[in-house]
mmCIF file of C-alpha atoms in Angstrom:
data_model
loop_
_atom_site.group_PDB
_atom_site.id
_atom_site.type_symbol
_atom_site.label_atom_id
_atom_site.label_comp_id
_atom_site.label_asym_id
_atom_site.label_seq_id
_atom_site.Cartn_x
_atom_site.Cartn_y
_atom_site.Cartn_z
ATOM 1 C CA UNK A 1 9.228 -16.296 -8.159
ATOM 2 C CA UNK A 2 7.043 -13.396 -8.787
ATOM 3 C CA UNK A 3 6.249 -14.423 -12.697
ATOM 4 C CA UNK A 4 5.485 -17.799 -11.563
ATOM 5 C CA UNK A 5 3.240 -17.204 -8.745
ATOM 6 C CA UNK A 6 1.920 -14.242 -11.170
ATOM 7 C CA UNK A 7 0.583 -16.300 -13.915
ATOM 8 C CA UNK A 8 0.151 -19.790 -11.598
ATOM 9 C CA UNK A 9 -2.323 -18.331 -8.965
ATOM 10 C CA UNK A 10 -4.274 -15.883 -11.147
ATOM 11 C CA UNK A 11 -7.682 -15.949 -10.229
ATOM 12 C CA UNK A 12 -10.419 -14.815 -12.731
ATOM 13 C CA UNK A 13 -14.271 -14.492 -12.673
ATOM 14 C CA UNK A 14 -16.870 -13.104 -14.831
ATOM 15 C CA UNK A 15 -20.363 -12.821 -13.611
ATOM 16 C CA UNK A 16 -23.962 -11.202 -13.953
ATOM 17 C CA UNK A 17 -24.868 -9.193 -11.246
ATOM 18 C CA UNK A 18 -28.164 -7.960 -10.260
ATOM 19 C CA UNK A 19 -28.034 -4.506 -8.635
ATOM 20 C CA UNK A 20 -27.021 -5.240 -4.550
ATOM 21 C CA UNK A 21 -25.602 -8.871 -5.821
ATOM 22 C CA UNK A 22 -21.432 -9.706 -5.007
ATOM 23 C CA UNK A 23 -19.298 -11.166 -6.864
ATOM 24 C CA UNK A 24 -16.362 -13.137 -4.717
ATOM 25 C CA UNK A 25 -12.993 -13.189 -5.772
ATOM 26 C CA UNK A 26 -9.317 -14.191 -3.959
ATOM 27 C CA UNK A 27 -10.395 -12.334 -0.522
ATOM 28 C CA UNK A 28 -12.552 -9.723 -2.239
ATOM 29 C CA UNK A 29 -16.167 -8.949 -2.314
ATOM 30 C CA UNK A 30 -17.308 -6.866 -4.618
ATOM 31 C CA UNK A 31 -20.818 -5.474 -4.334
ATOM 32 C CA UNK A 32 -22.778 -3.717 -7.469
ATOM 33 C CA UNK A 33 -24.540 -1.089 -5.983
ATOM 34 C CA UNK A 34 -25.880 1.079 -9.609
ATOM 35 C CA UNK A 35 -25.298 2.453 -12.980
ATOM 36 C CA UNK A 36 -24.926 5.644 -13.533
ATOM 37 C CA UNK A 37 -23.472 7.852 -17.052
ATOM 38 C CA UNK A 38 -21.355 11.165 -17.894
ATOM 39 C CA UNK A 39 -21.023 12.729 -20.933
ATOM 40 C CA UNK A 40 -17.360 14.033 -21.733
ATOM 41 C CA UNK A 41 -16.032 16.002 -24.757
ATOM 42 C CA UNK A 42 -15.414 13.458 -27.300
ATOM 43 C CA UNK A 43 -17.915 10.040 -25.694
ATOM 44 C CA UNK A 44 -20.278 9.108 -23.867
ATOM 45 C CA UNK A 45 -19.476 6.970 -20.518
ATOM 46 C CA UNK A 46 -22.015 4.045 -18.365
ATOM 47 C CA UNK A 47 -20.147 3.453 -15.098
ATOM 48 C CA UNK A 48 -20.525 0.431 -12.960
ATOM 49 C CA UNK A 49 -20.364 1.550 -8.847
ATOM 50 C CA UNK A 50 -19.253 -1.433 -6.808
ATOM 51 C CA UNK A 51 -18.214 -1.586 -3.293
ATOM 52 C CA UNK A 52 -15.119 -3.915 -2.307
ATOM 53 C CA UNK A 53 -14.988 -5.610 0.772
ATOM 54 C CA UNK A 54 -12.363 -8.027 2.674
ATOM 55 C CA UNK A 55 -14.431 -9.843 4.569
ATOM 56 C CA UNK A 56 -17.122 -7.809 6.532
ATOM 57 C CA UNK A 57 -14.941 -4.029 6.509
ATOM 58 C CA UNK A 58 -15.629 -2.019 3.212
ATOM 59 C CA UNK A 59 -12.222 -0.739 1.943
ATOM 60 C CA UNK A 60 -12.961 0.808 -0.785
ATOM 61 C CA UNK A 61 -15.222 1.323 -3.893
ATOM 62 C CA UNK A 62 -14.311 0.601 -7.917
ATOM 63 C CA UNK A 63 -16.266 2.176 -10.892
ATOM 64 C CA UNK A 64 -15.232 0.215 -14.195
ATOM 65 C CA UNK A 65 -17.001 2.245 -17.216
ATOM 66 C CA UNK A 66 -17.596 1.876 -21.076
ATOM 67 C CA UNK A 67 -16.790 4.617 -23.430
ATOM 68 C CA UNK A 68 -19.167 4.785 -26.105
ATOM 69 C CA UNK A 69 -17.557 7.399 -29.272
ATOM 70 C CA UNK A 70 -19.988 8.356 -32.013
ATOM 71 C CA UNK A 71 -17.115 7.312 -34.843
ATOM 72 C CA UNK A 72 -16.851 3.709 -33.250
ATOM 73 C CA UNK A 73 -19.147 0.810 -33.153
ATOM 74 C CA UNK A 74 -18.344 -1.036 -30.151
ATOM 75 C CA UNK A 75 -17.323 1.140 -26.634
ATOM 76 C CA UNK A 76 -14.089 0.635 -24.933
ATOM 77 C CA UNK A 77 -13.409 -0.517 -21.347
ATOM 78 C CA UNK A 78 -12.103 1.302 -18.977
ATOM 79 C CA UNK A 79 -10.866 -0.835 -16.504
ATOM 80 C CA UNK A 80 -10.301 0.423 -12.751
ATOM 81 C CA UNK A 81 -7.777 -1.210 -10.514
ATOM 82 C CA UNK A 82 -5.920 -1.534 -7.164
ATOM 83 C CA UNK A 83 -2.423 -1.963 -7.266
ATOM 84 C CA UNK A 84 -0.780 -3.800 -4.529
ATOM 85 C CA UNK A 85 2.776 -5.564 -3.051
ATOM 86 C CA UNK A 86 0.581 -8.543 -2.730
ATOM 87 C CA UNK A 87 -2.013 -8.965 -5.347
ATOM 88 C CA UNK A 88 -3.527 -6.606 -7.870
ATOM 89 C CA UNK A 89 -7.103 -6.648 -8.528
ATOM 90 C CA UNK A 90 -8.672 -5.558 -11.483
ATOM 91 C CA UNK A 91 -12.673 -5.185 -12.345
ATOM 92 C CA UNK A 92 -13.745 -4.922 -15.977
ATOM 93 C CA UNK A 93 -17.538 -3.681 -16.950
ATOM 94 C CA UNK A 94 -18.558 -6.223 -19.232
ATOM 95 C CA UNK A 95 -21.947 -5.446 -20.460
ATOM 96 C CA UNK A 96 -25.110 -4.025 -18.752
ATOM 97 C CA UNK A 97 -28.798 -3.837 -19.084
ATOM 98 C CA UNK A 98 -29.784 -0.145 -20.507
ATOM 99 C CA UNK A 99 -32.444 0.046 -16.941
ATOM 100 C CA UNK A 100 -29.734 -0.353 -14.680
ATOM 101 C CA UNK A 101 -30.904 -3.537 -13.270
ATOM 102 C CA UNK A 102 -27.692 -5.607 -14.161
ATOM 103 C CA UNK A 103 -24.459 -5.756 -15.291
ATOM 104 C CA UNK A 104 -22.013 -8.338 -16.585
ATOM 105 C CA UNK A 105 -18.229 -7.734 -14.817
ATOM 106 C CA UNK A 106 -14.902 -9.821 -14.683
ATOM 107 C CA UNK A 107 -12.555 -9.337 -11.689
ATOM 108 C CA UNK A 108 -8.957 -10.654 -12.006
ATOM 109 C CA UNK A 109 -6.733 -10.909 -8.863
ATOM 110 C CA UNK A 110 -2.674 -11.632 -9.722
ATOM 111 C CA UNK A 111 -0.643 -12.032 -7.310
ATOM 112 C CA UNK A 112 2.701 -10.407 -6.733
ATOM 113 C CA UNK A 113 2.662 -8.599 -10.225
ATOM 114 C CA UNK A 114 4.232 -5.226 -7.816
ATOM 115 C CA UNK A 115 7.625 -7.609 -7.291
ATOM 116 C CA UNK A 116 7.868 -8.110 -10.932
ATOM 117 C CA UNK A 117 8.523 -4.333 -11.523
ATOM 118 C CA UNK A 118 10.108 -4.430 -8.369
ATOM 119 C CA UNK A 119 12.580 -7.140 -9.785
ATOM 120 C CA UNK A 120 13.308 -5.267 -12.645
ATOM 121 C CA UNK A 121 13.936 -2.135 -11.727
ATOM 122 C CA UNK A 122 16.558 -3.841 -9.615
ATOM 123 C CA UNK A 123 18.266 -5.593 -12.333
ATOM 124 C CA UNK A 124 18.169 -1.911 -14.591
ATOM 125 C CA UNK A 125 19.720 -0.102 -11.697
ATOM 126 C CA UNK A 126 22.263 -3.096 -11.313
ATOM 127 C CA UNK A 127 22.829 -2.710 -14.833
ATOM 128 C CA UNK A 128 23.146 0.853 -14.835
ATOM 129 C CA UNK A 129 25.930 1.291 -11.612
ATOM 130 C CA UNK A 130 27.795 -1.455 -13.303
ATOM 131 C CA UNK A 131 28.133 0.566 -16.746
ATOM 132 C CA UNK A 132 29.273 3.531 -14.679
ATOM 133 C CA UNK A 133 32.799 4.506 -15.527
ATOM 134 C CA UNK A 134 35.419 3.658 -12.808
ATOM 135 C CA UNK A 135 33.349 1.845 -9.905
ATOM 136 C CA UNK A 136 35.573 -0.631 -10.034
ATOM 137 C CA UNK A 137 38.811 0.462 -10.744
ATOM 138 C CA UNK A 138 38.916 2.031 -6.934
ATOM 139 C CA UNK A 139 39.918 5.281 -8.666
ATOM 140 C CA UNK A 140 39.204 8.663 -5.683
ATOM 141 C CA UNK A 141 36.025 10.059 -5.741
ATOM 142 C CA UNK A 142 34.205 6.580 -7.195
ATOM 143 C CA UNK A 143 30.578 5.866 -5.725
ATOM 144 C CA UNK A 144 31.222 2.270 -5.141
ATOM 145 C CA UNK A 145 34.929 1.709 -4.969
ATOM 146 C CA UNK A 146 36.552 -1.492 -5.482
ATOM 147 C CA UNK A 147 35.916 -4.446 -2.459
ATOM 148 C CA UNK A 148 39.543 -4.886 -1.024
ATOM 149 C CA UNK A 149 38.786 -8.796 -1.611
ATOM 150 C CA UNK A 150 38.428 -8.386 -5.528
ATOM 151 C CA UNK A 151 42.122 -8.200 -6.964
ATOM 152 C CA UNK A 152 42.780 -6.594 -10.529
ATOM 153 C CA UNK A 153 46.233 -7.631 -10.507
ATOM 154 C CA UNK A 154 46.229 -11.464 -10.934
ATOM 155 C CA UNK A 155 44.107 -13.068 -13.648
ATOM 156 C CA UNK A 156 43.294 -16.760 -13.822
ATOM 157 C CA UNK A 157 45.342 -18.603 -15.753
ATOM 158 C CA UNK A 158 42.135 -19.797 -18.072
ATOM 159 C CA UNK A 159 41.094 -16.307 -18.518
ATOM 160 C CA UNK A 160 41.563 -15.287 -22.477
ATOM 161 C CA UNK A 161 44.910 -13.531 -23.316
ATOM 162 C CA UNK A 162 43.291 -10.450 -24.017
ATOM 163 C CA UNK A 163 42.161 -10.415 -19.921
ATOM 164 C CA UNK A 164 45.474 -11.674 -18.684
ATOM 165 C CA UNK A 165 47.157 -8.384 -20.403
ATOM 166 C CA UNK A 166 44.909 -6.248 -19.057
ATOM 167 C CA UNK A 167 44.874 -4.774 -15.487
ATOM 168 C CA UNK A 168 41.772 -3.301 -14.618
ATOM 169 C CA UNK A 169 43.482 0.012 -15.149
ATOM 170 C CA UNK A 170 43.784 2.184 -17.993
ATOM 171 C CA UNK A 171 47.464 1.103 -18.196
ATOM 172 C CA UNK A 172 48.208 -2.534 -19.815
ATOM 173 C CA UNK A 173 50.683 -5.019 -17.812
ATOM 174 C CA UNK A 174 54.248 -4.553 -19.145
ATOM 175 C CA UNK A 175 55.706 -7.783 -20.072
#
């Protein structure tokens, strides 16, 4: 459910903002407020301050940046991002005028991405209690004995021979 609403109800848009101009998005507003820069040990960085609304209540501000290195040509984003169970939202600093007076920005929303790691964190930790030696076998001491309901002792009769000799046990059935 979670990949298909992911990818089905994206929602993407990429705009040019003038400085106090929104940008509306899922039930976002984002607001660019300014540019500003900071110079770190290895680049140079031009941030983008926005402030992110839902509906009239500010909850929040976002600061998406380019990296300029001396060794590189082109900068790299850096893209900042909420995180949520019901929707990420991402904001990406596009371009921007070198006076401050605009920038260009993309803000993706996806939906339910949080219940795709959710999912499969399930399915590893299902994974991993079924590898664990003994959780079934009902042996003393196991995490996650054996349901009473689940019988070891009788095999289907379509099961392979290999499955009808075997118990569950360490010890195979006698003939």
């Amino acid at each position: 459910v979670g990949l298909a609403v992911s990818s089905s109800y994206q929602k993407e848009r990429e705009v040019q903002l003038q400085a106090g101009e929104s940008l509306e998005i899922g039930r976002y507003r984002l607001t660019f407020e300014k540019l500003s820069a900071a110079e770190g040990p290895t680049h140079f960085k031009v941030l983008a301050h926005f402030s992110v609304y839902n509906g009239n209540r500010l909850v929040g501000r976002m600061e998406p940046a380019l990296r300029f290195y001396p060794t590189q040509q082109t900068p790299i984003a850096e893209v900042d991002y909420w995180i949520g169970l019901r929707e990420d939202l991402y904001l990406i600093l596009g371009s921007f005028d070198r006076g401050g007076a605009w920038v260009t920005a993309k803000a993706l929303v996806n939906p339910l991405v949080t219940w795709l790691w959710i999912g499969g964190g399930v399915m590893a930790l299902g994974t991993l209690l079924a590898l664990l030696p003994g959780s079934w076998v009902g042996s003393r001491g196991t995490i996650f004995p054996r349901p009473s309901w689940i019988s070891v002792t009788s095999t289907p009769a379509c099961a392979p021979a290999a499955l009808r000799r075997w118990t569950g046990s360490l010890a195979p059935i006698s003939s």
